[in-house]
């Protein structure tokens, strides 16, 4: 039986308490995960502290950058191993993980290595009251020991999105991967040892949230800052833990994102774009679209076209040819998504397509499959329009004017992302300014330039990561003034 150990101070550590890691495609047991208790979390924090105050903390930026390049290269050398580990844990299509999860997971180390190499700080010269001169300049020092708490939807990519900049800035990290997807974070420990990252710089503790590794880590007084991606509700709990000691947080949280399609949009591109934003990764993308608003003249045609696209998505296991949609992550998540499918019906939705589970055969019958689902006809107060479902589903409603589209898009406590489809640049610019989100895509979705700020507004997050913006969280900016 495969074992997923904790990785502390450069060593793989077993514990007496284990839990099963199961495959979403057929529910078979992939292996046993060794749950970290308070003692293991404490050991990881101590190892990380020793690293930042020791060899790692004293390393030149040039040397650090070399090591991060080596990490990326070694992930790519072991590409297939990382890919298979991610596929087993998530069940996502091979085409998706091989194009996004693993290559981007590796690239995050190089991108942030390049950014730290070129990051400037500001400098000012001033006249002093006695007629002399003073110069002040900024110095960035590492934040210190950083807790990285991760979700399961893009495990390696979202974890390295935080570990990459944290290490580039000279911090040491303790990663708490999702209990659903422990594999690639563990495998990364082998990579760190192979390329010579000093002991204690990268640590992994496995387990759950409350009363387990997640809570033990985020409430540990030796942690200097917490970066987290996950549900808004979990963010609230972590923020309460971070309040003790007034520790900084960087949060990428949930969303209830609107997609807006104007009648003048390139119709086929808009349909293809919304198909991706609603159903990619089985709807388990924080940036995904669960509310679609379509301008009235093309409403009926759009609903029919999206229905055709949804029904043509091949549902299946990662390696099946032409598969476009995998399973949900767990039995528990499937239950949650199906409960929303029921609520939509109970609240009076017209089910355009889907609304249940597909019939799967053989071992796949034990997997966590649901149908891509489209609803129309619900009032804006309906649960499936207000609450994040995180499944392959969307409600489509008509709108008439730009003002109405803006009001509909903004009528949510969340503010993560939007995708807007129009051929009028004026409309695009006005909409981008008016929709209150951290990320606005025009005639595209999930198109990323890693140098740009990434994060959510309102209840969708705190802070921005990406490019030089990551330095705001992962470094402590200090000022030095010299009286000349
Ligand atoms: P989750 O909040 O349930 O869990 C995320 C992580 O937090 C897991 O590792 C979990 O074990 C840990 N955790 C849970 N409770 C904790 C606690 N009390 N203290 C410390 N740690 C705790 O989220 P999930 O189900 O893994 O992921 C799906 C959610 O993530 C969705 O809401 C989605 O929108 C969001 N998400 C956001 C982004 C973004 O960039 N904004 C990206 C991906 C996912």
Short mmCIF file of C-alpha atoms and ligand atoms in Angstrom, two decimals:
data_model
loop_
_atom_site.label_atom_id
_atom_site.label_comp_id
_atom_site.label_asym_id
_atom_site.label_seq_id
_atom_site.Cartn_x
_atom_site.Cartn_y
_atom_site.Cartn_z
CA UNK A 1 0.00 0.00 0.00
CA UNK A 2 1.36 3.43 -0.97
CA UNK A 3 2.19 5.66 2.02
CA UNK A 4 2.02 9.48 2.00
CA UNK A 5 4.40 10.68 4.71
CA UNK A 6 4.89 14.11 6.18
CA UNK A 7 8.07 15.85 5.00
CA UNK A 8 9.82 17.59 7.87
CA UNK A 9 13.39 18.90 7.93
CA UNK A 10 14.26 16.99 4.76
CA UNK A 11 12.93 13.65 6.03
CA UNK A 12 9.80 11.64 5.37
CA UNK A 13 8.02 11.13 8.69
CA UNK A 14 5.42 8.44 9.44
CA UNK A 15 2.83 8.80 12.18
CA UNK A 16 0.65 6.25 13.93
CA UNK A 17 -2.58 7.91 12.75
CA UNK A 18 -3.40 7.38 9.07
CA UNK A 19 -6.36 7.98 6.77
CA UNK A 20 -7.22 6.65 3.31
CA UNK A 21 -6.60 8.60 0.13
CA UNK A 22 -9.22 7.48 -2.39
CA UNK A 23 -9.44 7.96 -6.16
CA UNK A 24 -12.43 10.01 -7.30
CA UNK A 25 -12.87 7.97 -10.52
CA UNK A 26 -13.70 4.67 -8.81
CA UNK A 27 -13.22 5.23 -5.08
CA UNK A 28 -10.33 2.74 -4.82
CA UNK A 29 -7.78 3.31 -2.06
CA UNK A 30 -4.66 4.93 -3.56
CA UNK A 31 -2.75 4.84 -0.29
CA UNK A 32 -2.58 5.80 3.36
CA UNK A 33 -1.87 9.35 4.47
CA UNK A 34 0.06 9.90 7.70
CA UNK A 35 -1.76 12.58 9.67
CA UNK A 36 0.44 15.11 11.45
CA UNK A 37 -0.38 15.90 15.06
CA UNK A 38 0.73 18.85 17.17
CA UNK A 39 4.21 17.30 17.63
CA UNK A 40 4.85 16.99 13.88
CA UNK A 41 3.55 20.50 13.19
CA UNK A 42 5.79 21.83 15.96
CA UNK A 43 8.80 19.98 14.51
CA UNK A 44 8.05 21.43 11.05
CA UNK A 45 7.81 24.98 12.45
CA UNK A 46 11.12 24.54 14.32
CA UNK A 47 12.81 23.16 11.18
CA UNK A 48 11.50 26.07 9.12
CA UNK A 49 12.71 28.60 11.71
CA UNK A 50 16.16 27.01 11.75
CA UNK A 51 16.26 27.23 7.94
CA UNK A 52 15.40 30.95 7.78
CA UNK A 53 17.84 31.84 10.50
CA UNK A 54 20.49 29.46 9.13
CA UNK A 55 21.97 28.41 5.79
CA UNK A 56 18.89 29.28 3.67
CA UNK A 57 18.53 32.73 5.19
CA UNK A 58 22.16 33.53 4.39
CA UNK A 59 22.07 32.31 0.80
CA UNK A 60 22.56 34.93 -1.94
CA UNK A 61 19.64 35.69 -4.25
CA UNK A 62 21.69 34.33 -7.16
CA UNK A 63 22.13 30.96 -5.44
CA UNK A 64 18.47 30.85 -4.38
CA UNK A 65 17.38 31.53 -7.94
CA UNK A 66 19.63 28.73 -9.23
CA UNK A 67 18.06 26.30 -6.78
CA UNK A 68 14.51 27.31 -7.75
CA UNK A 69 15.34 26.79 -11.43
CA UNK A 70 16.65 23.33 -10.48
CA UNK A 71 13.37 22.56 -8.67
CA UNK A 72 11.37 23.45 -11.79
CA UNK A 73 13.69 21.38 -14.00
CA UNK A 74 13.46 18.38 -11.70
CA UNK A 75 9.63 18.53 -11.67
CA UNK A 76 9.80 18.51 -15.47
CA UNK A 77 12.29 15.59 -15.41
CA UNK A 78 9.71 13.67 -13.36
CA UNK A 79 6.77 15.11 -15.27
CA UNK A 80 4.99 11.77 -15.77
CA UNK A 81 5.26 10.84 -12.10
CA UNK A 82 3.77 14.18 -11.04
CA UNK A 83 1.11 13.89 -13.72
CA UNK A 84 0.03 10.37 -12.70
CA UNK A 85 -0.02 11.36 -9.01
CA UNK A 86 -2.25 14.34 -9.78
CA UNK A 87 -4.53 12.31 -12.04
CA UNK A 88 -4.96 9.60 -9.39
CA UNK A 89 -5.79 12.15 -6.67
CA UNK A 90 -8.16 14.34 -8.72
CA UNK A 91 -9.47 12.15 -11.58
CA UNK A 92 -9.23 15.13 -13.94
CA UNK A 93 -8.70 14.60 -17.69
CA UNK A 94 -5.12 13.86 -18.76
CA UNK A 95 -5.35 16.68 -21.34
CA UNK A 96 -6.06 19.22 -18.58
CA UNK A 97 -3.44 18.18 -16.03
CA UNK A 98 -0.73 17.70 -18.67
CA UNK A 99 -1.32 21.19 -20.10
CA UNK A 100 -2.10 23.19 -16.99
CA UNK A 101 -1.48 21.57 -13.59
CA UNK A 102 2.01 20.13 -13.98
CA UNK A 103 3.70 22.54 -16.44
CA UNK A 104 2.33 25.58 -14.60
CA UNK A 105 3.19 23.94 -11.27
CA UNK A 106 6.83 23.75 -12.39
CA UNK A 107 6.82 27.17 -14.08
CA UNK A 108 5.82 28.91 -10.84
CA UNK A 109 9.35 28.35 -9.48
CA UNK A 110 11.03 29.94 -12.51
CA UNK A 111 8.60 32.86 -12.79
CA UNK A 112 9.15 33.96 -9.20
CA UNK A 113 12.90 33.29 -9.37
CA UNK A 114 13.01 35.77 -12.28
CA UNK A 115 10.85 38.27 -10.42
CA UNK A 116 13.00 38.30 -7.28
CA UNK A 117 16.15 38.66 -9.41
CA UNK A 118 14.76 41.84 -10.95
CA UNK A 119 12.74 43.33 -8.08
CA UNK A 120 13.71 46.92 -7.29
CA UNK A 121 13.05 48.87 -4.09
CA UNK A 122 12.38 52.59 -3.88
CA UNK A 123 14.83 55.29 -2.83
CA UNK A 124 14.29 58.99 -1.94
CA UNK A 125 16.63 61.89 -1.35
CA UNK A 126 15.50 64.79 0.84
CA UNK A 127 16.76 68.06 2.30
CA UNK A 128 17.01 67.94 6.08
CA UNK A 129 15.98 70.86 8.40
CA UNK A 130 19.65 71.76 8.95
CA UNK A 131 20.17 72.19 5.21
CA UNK A 132 21.89 68.85 4.76
CA UNK A 133 20.79 65.79 2.83
CA UNK A 134 19.39 62.40 3.70
CA UNK A 135 18.77 59.37 1.56
CA UNK A 136 16.29 56.67 2.41
CA UNK A 137 15.90 53.33 0.74
CA UNK A 138 13.73 50.26 1.08
CA UNK A 139 15.03 46.85 2.07
CA UNK A 140 13.00 43.70 1.66
CA UNK A 141 13.59 40.92 4.16
CA UNK A 142 11.76 37.58 4.22
CA UNK A 143 8.50 37.34 6.16
CA UNK A 144 9.97 34.25 7.90
CA UNK A 145 8.08 30.99 8.50
CA UNK A 146 5.08 30.83 6.18
CA UNK A 147 2.13 28.43 6.46
CA UNK A 148 0.69 27.46 3.06
CA UNK A 149 -2.79 25.92 3.30
CA UNK A 150 -4.05 24.49 0.01
CA UNK A 151 -7.24 23.21 -1.67
CA UNK A 152 -7.72 20.12 -3.86
CA UNK A 153 -8.88 21.50 -7.19
CA UNK A 154 -5.46 22.34 -8.70
CA UNK A 155 -3.20 20.82 -6.05
CA UNK A 156 0.35 21.27 -7.38
CA UNK A 157 -0.36 24.48 -9.32
CA UNK A 158 -2.02 26.37 -6.48
CA UNK A 159 0.54 25.14 -3.94
CA UNK A 160 3.59 26.16 -5.98
CA UNK A 161 1.87 29.47 -6.80
CA UNK A 162 2.55 30.23 -3.14
CA UNK A 163 5.65 28.13 -2.40
CA UNK A 164 7.45 29.57 -5.48
CA UNK A 165 7.32 33.22 -4.39
CA UNK A 166 7.72 32.34 -0.70
CA UNK A 167 11.01 30.55 -1.35
CA UNK A 168 12.15 33.12 -3.91
CA UNK A 169 11.82 35.75 -1.18
CA UNK A 170 13.91 33.65 1.23
CA UNK A 171 11.16 32.27 3.48
CA UNK A 172 10.73 28.70 4.69
CA UNK A 173 7.33 27.07 4.26
CA UNK A 174 5.11 24.49 5.89
CA UNK A 175 2.57 23.23 3.38
CA UNK A 176 -0.73 21.70 4.47
CA UNK A 177 -2.11 20.10 1.31
CA UNK A 178 -5.78 19.24 1.09
CA UNK A 179 -6.61 15.91 2.73
CA UNK A 180 -8.12 14.93 -0.66
CA UNK A 181 -4.90 15.44 -2.66
CA UNK A 182 -1.74 14.65 -0.66
CA UNK A 183 0.40 13.17 -3.45
CA UNK A 184 2.17 15.93 -5.38
CA UNK A 185 3.11 17.98 -2.29
CA UNK A 186 4.76 14.83 -0.88
CA UNK A 187 6.53 14.09 -4.15
CA UNK A 188 7.88 17.64 -4.19
CA UNK A 189 9.79 16.78 -0.99
CA UNK A 190 11.88 14.28 -3.00
CA UNK A 191 12.59 16.99 -5.58
CA UNK A 192 13.70 19.44 -2.89
CA UNK A 193 16.18 16.90 -1.47
CA UNK A 194 17.44 15.89 -4.92
CA UNK A 195 18.31 19.44 -6.02
CA UNK A 196 19.83 20.41 -2.66
CA UNK A 197 17.27 22.77 -1.12
CA UNK A 198 18.49 22.95 2.52
CA UNK A 199 16.64 20.96 5.16
CA UNK A 200 13.67 22.68 6.73
CA UNK A 201 13.02 25.11 3.84
CA UNK A 202 10.12 23.06 2.45
CA UNK A 203 7.99 21.04 4.86
CA UNK A 204 4.70 19.19 4.40
CA UNK A 205 2.22 18.25 7.13
CA UNK A 206 -0.78 16.12 6.23
CA UNK A 207 -4.22 16.12 7.75
CA UNK A 208 -7.55 17.88 7.95
CA UNK A 209 -8.63 21.37 9.04
CA UNK A 210 -10.29 21.69 12.47
CA UNK A 211 -8.55 19.84 15.30
CA UNK A 212 -5.95 18.53 12.87
CA UNK A 213 -2.84 19.68 10.98
CA UNK A 214 -4.60 22.71 9.41
CA UNK A 215 -5.67 24.21 12.72
CA UNK A 216 -2.48 23.18 14.55
CA UNK A 217 -0.42 24.92 11.87
CA UNK A 218 -2.41 28.13 11.50
CA UNK A 219 -2.66 28.60 15.27
CA UNK A 220 1.04 27.84 15.90
CA UNK A 221 2.71 30.95 17.37
CA UNK A 222 5.93 30.18 15.46
CA UNK A 223 4.25 30.85 12.11
CA UNK A 224 4.89 34.42 10.86
CA UNK A 225 2.21 34.55 8.14
CA UNK A 226 -0.48 32.40 6.54
CA UNK A 227 -1.27 32.13 2.85
CA UNK A 228 -4.46 30.21 2.11
CA UNK A 229 -6.59 29.16 -0.84
CA UNK A 230 -9.97 27.64 -0.13
CA UNK A 231 -13.51 28.37 0.98
CA UNK A 232 -14.46 31.76 2.38
CA UNK A 233 -15.83 30.08 5.54
CA UNK A 234 -12.46 28.40 6.15
CA UNK A 235 -10.77 31.75 5.56
CA UNK A 236 -12.82 33.20 8.42
CA UNK A 237 -11.60 30.44 10.77
CA UNK A 238 -7.99 30.92 9.70
CA UNK A 239 -8.25 34.69 10.07
CA UNK A 240 -9.43 34.20 13.65
CA UNK A 241 -6.39 31.98 14.30
CA UNK A 242 -4.10 34.55 12.66
CA UNK A 243 -5.47 37.34 14.88
CA UNK A 244 -3.53 35.86 17.80
CA UNK A 245 -0.14 37.49 17.37
CA UNK A 246 -1.52 39.80 14.64
CA UNK A 247 -0.05 37.71 11.82
CA UNK A 248 -0.58 38.70 8.18
CA UNK A 249 -2.75 36.65 5.85
CA UNK A 250 -3.07 36.34 2.09
CA UNK A 251 -6.38 34.77 1.08
CA UNK A 252 -7.70 33.41 -2.21
CA UNK A 253 -11.27 32.40 -1.41
CA UNK A 254 -14.55 31.34 -2.98
CA UNK A 255 -16.56 32.96 -5.75
CA UNK A 256 -19.93 33.08 -7.45
CA UNK A 257 -18.73 34.41 -10.74
CA UNK A 258 -20.88 35.93 -13.44
CA UNK A 259 -20.38 35.39 -17.16
CA UNK A 260 -21.92 38.17 -19.30
CA UNK A 261 -22.63 37.69 -23.00
CA UNK A 262 -23.69 40.68 -25.09
CA UNK A 263 -25.69 40.24 -28.30
CA UNK A 264 -22.79 41.66 -30.34
CA UNK A 265 -20.31 39.03 -29.10
CA UNK A 266 -18.71 36.50 -31.44
CA UNK A 267 -21.38 33.89 -30.75
CA UNK A 268 -19.36 30.70 -31.26
CA UNK A 269 -16.41 31.99 -29.25
CA UNK A 270 -18.72 33.06 -26.41
CA UNK A 271 -20.40 29.65 -26.32
CA UNK A 272 -17.01 27.90 -26.33
CA UNK A 273 -15.73 30.26 -23.60
CA UNK A 274 -18.71 29.76 -21.30
CA UNK A 275 -18.58 25.99 -21.89
CA UNK A 276 -15.05 26.04 -20.51
CA UNK A 277 -15.74 28.46 -17.67
CA UNK A 278 -18.79 26.49 -16.49
CA UNK A 279 -17.64 22.90 -16.94
CA UNK A 280 -13.82 22.74 -16.96
CA UNK A 281 -12.35 20.56 -14.21
CA UNK A 282 -15.95 19.41 -13.58
CA UNK A 283 -16.80 22.95 -12.48
CA UNK A 284 -14.22 22.82 -9.69
CA UNK A 285 -12.39 26.02 -10.59
CA UNK A 286 -12.69 29.02 -8.26
CA UNK A 287 -12.79 31.28 -11.34
CA UNK A 288 -15.60 29.28 -12.95
CA UNK A 289 -18.93 30.70 -14.05
CA UNK A 290 -22.04 29.57 -12.19
CA UNK A 291 -24.20 32.57 -13.19
CA UNK A 292 -24.53 33.39 -16.88
CA UNK A 293 -26.34 36.51 -18.12
CA UNK A 294 -27.10 36.68 -21.84
CA UNK A 295 -28.53 39.69 -23.69
CA UNK A 296 -32.13 38.98 -24.65
CA UNK A 297 -31.87 38.94 -28.50
CA UNK A 298 -29.56 35.90 -28.39
CA UNK A 299 -30.82 34.30 -25.15
CA UNK A 300 -32.75 31.33 -26.59
CA UNK A 301 -30.09 30.61 -29.20
CA UNK A 302 -27.34 30.75 -26.54
CA UNK A 303 -29.14 28.40 -24.15
CA UNK A 304 -29.65 25.89 -26.97
CA UNK A 305 -25.99 26.11 -28.04
CA UNK A 306 -24.65 25.69 -24.49
CA UNK A 307 -26.97 22.70 -24.01
CA UNK A 308 -25.50 21.07 -27.15
CA UNK A 309 -21.95 21.72 -25.88
CA UNK A 310 -22.70 20.36 -22.39
CA UNK A 311 -24.29 17.22 -23.83
CA UNK A 312 -21.31 16.63 -26.12
CA UNK A 313 -18.81 16.62 -23.24
CA UNK A 314 -17.47 13.10 -22.84
CA UNK A 315 -17.51 12.09 -19.18
CA UNK A 316 -14.85 9.56 -18.20
CA UNK A 317 -11.59 8.56 -16.53
CA UNK A 318 -8.38 10.57 -17.00
CA UNK A 319 -6.79 8.45 -19.73
CA UNK A 320 -9.88 7.79 -21.86
CA UNK A 321 -9.54 9.28 -25.33
CA UNK A 322 -11.49 12.49 -25.90
CA UNK A 323 -12.62 12.81 -22.28
CA UNK A 324 -13.74 16.34 -21.44
CA UNK A 325 -14.98 15.98 -17.88
CA UNK A 326 -13.87 13.87 -14.92
CA UNK A 327 -15.58 13.20 -11.59
CA UNK A 328 -16.04 15.45 -8.57
CA UNK A 329 -13.34 15.17 -5.92
CA UNK A 330 -15.20 13.12 -3.28
CA UNK A 331 -18.42 11.39 -2.30
CA UNK A 332 -19.07 14.25 0.14
CA UNK A 333 -18.68 16.87 -2.57
CA UNK A 334 -20.91 14.88 -4.93
CA UNK A 335 -23.60 14.84 -2.24
CA UNK A 336 -23.27 18.63 -1.89
CA UNK A 337 -23.50 19.27 -5.65
CA UNK A 338 -26.47 16.91 -6.06
CA UNK A 339 -28.22 18.63 -3.15
CA UNK A 340 -28.03 21.88 -5.19
CA UNK A 341 -29.37 20.03 -8.25
CA UNK A 342 -32.36 19.07 -6.06
CA UNK A 343 -32.73 22.59 -4.64
CA UNK A 344 -32.82 24.07 -8.17
CA UNK A 345 -35.66 21.73 -9.06
CA UNK A 346 -37.50 22.46 -5.82
CA UNK A 347 -37.14 26.21 -6.38
CA UNK A 348 -38.76 25.87 -9.80
CA UNK A 349 -35.87 25.80 -12.26
CA UNK A 350 -36.26 24.63 -15.84
CA UNK A 351 -33.58 21.93 -16.15
CA UNK A 352 -32.22 22.54 -19.64
CA UNK A 353 -29.83 19.59 -19.38
CA UNK A 354 -28.36 17.29 -16.73
CA UNK A 355 -29.59 17.53 -13.16
CA UNK A 356 -28.33 14.17 -11.90
CA UNK A 357 -25.58 11.55 -12.12
CA UNK A 358 -24.60 9.78 -15.33
CA UNK A 359 -24.72 5.98 -15.47
CA UNK A 360 -21.17 4.69 -15.34
CA UNK A 361 -20.20 1.05 -15.74
CA UNK A 362 -17.63 -1.32 -14.18
CA UNK A 363 -15.35 0.15 -11.51
CA UNK A 364 -16.30 3.69 -12.57
CA UNK A 365 -19.78 3.06 -11.15
CA UNK A 366 -18.17 3.71 -7.72
CA UNK A 367 -16.80 7.15 -8.77
CA UNK A 368 -18.18 10.58 -7.94
CA UNK A 369 -19.77 11.50 -11.28
CA UNK A 370 -22.37 14.17 -11.94
CA UNK A 371 -23.85 15.51 -15.16
CA UNK A 372 -23.05 18.97 -16.53
CA UNK A 373 -26.18 20.91 -15.70
CA UNK A 374 -27.86 24.06 -17.01
CA UNK A 375 -30.87 25.79 -15.47
CA UNK A 376 -33.04 28.70 -16.54
CA UNK A 377 -36.08 30.41 -15.08
CA UNK A 378 -35.02 31.00 -11.47
CA UNK A 379 -35.32 34.29 -9.57
CA UNK A 380 -32.04 35.89 -8.47
CA UNK A 381 -32.86 34.88 -4.87
CA UNK A 382 -32.55 31.13 -5.66
CA UNK A 383 -29.87 29.20 -3.74
CA UNK A 384 -28.10 28.03 -6.90
CA UNK A 385 -27.70 31.66 -7.96
CA UNK A 386 -26.54 32.93 -4.56
CA UNK A 387 -24.30 30.17 -3.18
CA UNK A 388 -21.04 28.74 -4.49
CA UNK A 389 -21.70 25.16 -5.64
CA UNK A 390 -18.28 24.31 -7.13
CA UNK A 391 -19.77 21.84 -9.60
CA UNK A 392 -20.33 21.65 -13.40
CA UNK A 393 -23.47 23.76 -13.49
CA UNK A 394 -24.78 27.21 -14.29
CA UNK A 395 -28.00 29.18 -14.36
CA UNK A 396 -28.63 31.32 -17.44
CA UNK A 397 -30.80 34.45 -17.25
CA UNK A 398 -31.58 37.12 -19.86
CA UNK A 399 -30.73 40.83 -19.50
CA UNK A 400 -31.56 43.89 -21.60
CA UNK A 401 -29.19 46.75 -20.73
CA UNK A 402 -25.58 47.21 -19.69
CA UNK A 403 -26.72 48.78 -16.38
CA UNK A 404 -28.85 45.72 -15.65
CA UNK A 405 -25.93 43.36 -16.41
CA UNK A 406 -23.68 45.32 -14.03
CA UNK A 407 -26.28 45.24 -11.24
CA UNK A 408 -26.83 41.49 -11.69
CA UNK A 409 -23.10 40.70 -11.76
CA UNK A 410 -22.43 42.74 -8.62
CA UNK A 411 -25.35 41.38 -6.61
CA UNK A 412 -23.23 38.92 -4.60
CA UNK A 413 -21.00 39.07 -1.53
CA UNK A 414 -18.23 37.54 -3.67
CA UNK A 415 -15.90 39.40 -6.04
CA UNK A 416 -13.49 36.95 -7.59
CA UNK A 417 -13.79 36.88 -11.40
CA UNK A 418 -15.96 37.63 -14.39
CA UNK A 419 -15.87 36.79 -18.08
CA UNK A 420 -17.44 39.29 -20.48
CA UNK A 421 -18.15 38.65 -24.15
CA UNK A 422 -18.69 41.60 -26.52
CA UNK A 423 -17.23 42.97 -29.75
CA UNK A 424 -17.58 46.59 -28.55
CA UNK A 425 -14.43 47.88 -26.82
CA UNK A 426 -16.40 50.68 -25.16
CA UNK A 427 -18.80 48.19 -23.57
CA UNK A 428 -15.87 46.01 -22.53
CA UNK A 429 -14.05 48.87 -20.80
CA UNK A 430 -17.12 50.21 -19.03
CA UNK A 431 -18.06 46.73 -17.82
CA UNK A 432 -14.51 45.97 -16.64
CA UNK A 433 -14.56 49.13 -14.54
CA UNK A 434 -18.04 48.53 -13.11
CA UNK A 435 -18.02 44.84 -12.22
CA UNK A 436 -16.46 44.59 -8.76
CA UNK A 437 -14.05 41.66 -9.09
CA UNK A 438 -10.32 41.07 -8.80
CA UNK A 439 -10.09 39.38 -12.21
CA UNK A 440 -11.98 40.44 -15.32
CA UNK A 441 -11.63 38.58 -18.60
CA UNK A 442 -12.86 40.10 -21.86
CA UNK A 443 -13.51 37.62 -24.68
CA UNK A 444 -11.46 35.03 -22.80
CA UNK A 445 -11.36 33.09 -19.56
CA UNK A 446 -8.53 31.73 -17.38
CA UNK A 447 -5.96 33.39 -19.63
CA UNK A 448 -3.09 34.13 -17.26
CA UNK A 449 0.03 36.24 -17.34
CA UNK A 450 1.82 35.28 -14.12
CA UNK A 451 3.28 38.79 -13.75
CA UNK A 452 -0.18 40.27 -13.12
CA UNK A 453 -2.00 40.64 -9.77
CA UNK A 454 -4.26 37.70 -8.92
CA UNK A 455 -6.86 37.70 -6.16
CA UNK A 456 -10.44 38.38 -5.20
CA UNK A 457 -12.38 41.42 -4.04
CA UNK A 458 -15.10 41.49 -1.33
CA UNK A 459 -15.54 38.03 0.29
CA UNK A 460 -13.32 36.40 -2.33
CA UNK A 461 -10.01 37.25 -0.77
CA UNK A 462 -7.47 39.48 0.88
CA UNK A 463 -4.40 40.71 -0.96
CA UNK A 464 -3.02 40.04 -4.41
CA UNK A 465 -0.38 37.52 -5.43
CA UNK A 466 1.41 37.24 -8.76
CA UNK A 467 4.39 39.10 -10.20
CA UNK A 468 5.88 41.77 -7.95
CA UNK A 469 2.58 41.85 -6.02
CA UNK A 470 3.60 38.61 -4.29
CA UNK A 471 6.45 40.53 -2.66
CA UNK A 472 3.91 42.53 -0.64
CA UNK A 473 3.01 39.45 1.34
CA UNK A 474 6.16 37.31 1.24
CA UNK A 475 8.57 40.06 2.30
CA UNK A 476 8.73 42.60 5.05
CA UNK A 477 9.49 46.01 3.50
CA UNK A 478 11.65 48.11 5.82
CA UNK A 479 13.05 51.60 5.40
CA UNK A 480 16.60 52.76 6.08
CA UNK A 481 17.40 56.49 6.27
CA UNK A 482 20.98 57.78 6.08
CA UNK A 483 21.80 61.33 7.13
CA UNK A 484 24.62 62.31 4.83
P1 LIG B 1 -11.52 24.24 2.06
O1 LIG B 1 -11.59 25.61 2.60
O2 LIG B 1 -12.50 23.24 2.52
O3 LIG B 1 -10.10 23.60 2.39
C1 LIG B 1 -8.89 24.21 1.98
C2 LIG B 1 -7.78 23.80 2.92
O4 LIG B 1 -8.02 24.34 4.21
C3 LIG B 1 -7.64 22.30 3.10
O5 LIG B 1 -6.26 21.99 3.13
C4 LIG B 1 -8.28 22.07 4.45
O6 LIG B 1 -7.81 20.92 5.12
C5 LIG B 1 -7.88 23.33 5.20
N1 LIG B 1 -8.73 23.69 6.33
C6 LIG B 1 -10.07 23.48 6.47
N2 LIG B 1 -10.51 24.00 7.64
C7 LIG B 1 -9.43 24.55 8.25
C8 LIG B 1 -9.23 25.23 9.49
N3 LIG B 1 -10.24 25.46 10.33
N4 LIG B 1 -7.98 25.66 9.80
C9 LIG B 1 -6.95 25.44 8.96
N5 LIG B 1 -7.07 24.79 7.78
C10 LIG B 1 -8.30 24.36 7.42
O7 LIG B 1 -11.54 24.38 0.47
P2 LIG B 1 -11.54 23.21 -0.62
O8 LIG B 1 -12.87 22.52 -0.55
O9 LIG B 1 -10.29 22.43 -0.49
O10 LIG B 1 -11.45 24.06 -1.97
C11 LIG B 1 -12.56 24.60 -2.64
C12 LIG B 1 -12.73 26.07 -2.30
O11 LIG B 1 -11.53 26.76 -2.62
C13 LIG B 1 -13.81 26.77 -3.09
O12 LIG B 1 -14.51 27.64 -2.25
C14 LIG B 1 -13.03 27.57 -4.13
O13 LIG B 1 -13.71 28.69 -4.65
C15 LIG B 1 -11.81 27.95 -3.36
N6 LIG B 1 -10.70 28.26 -4.25
C16 LIG B 1 -10.33 29.57 -4.42
C17 LIG B 1 -9.30 29.89 -5.28
C18 LIG B 1 -8.89 31.34 -5.51
O14 LIG B 1 -7.86 31.56 -6.13
N7 LIG B 1 -9.64 32.31 -5.04
C19 LIG B 1 -8.63 28.87 -5.97
C20 LIG B 1 -9.03 27.56 -5.78
C21 LIG B 1 -10.06 27.26 -4.90
#
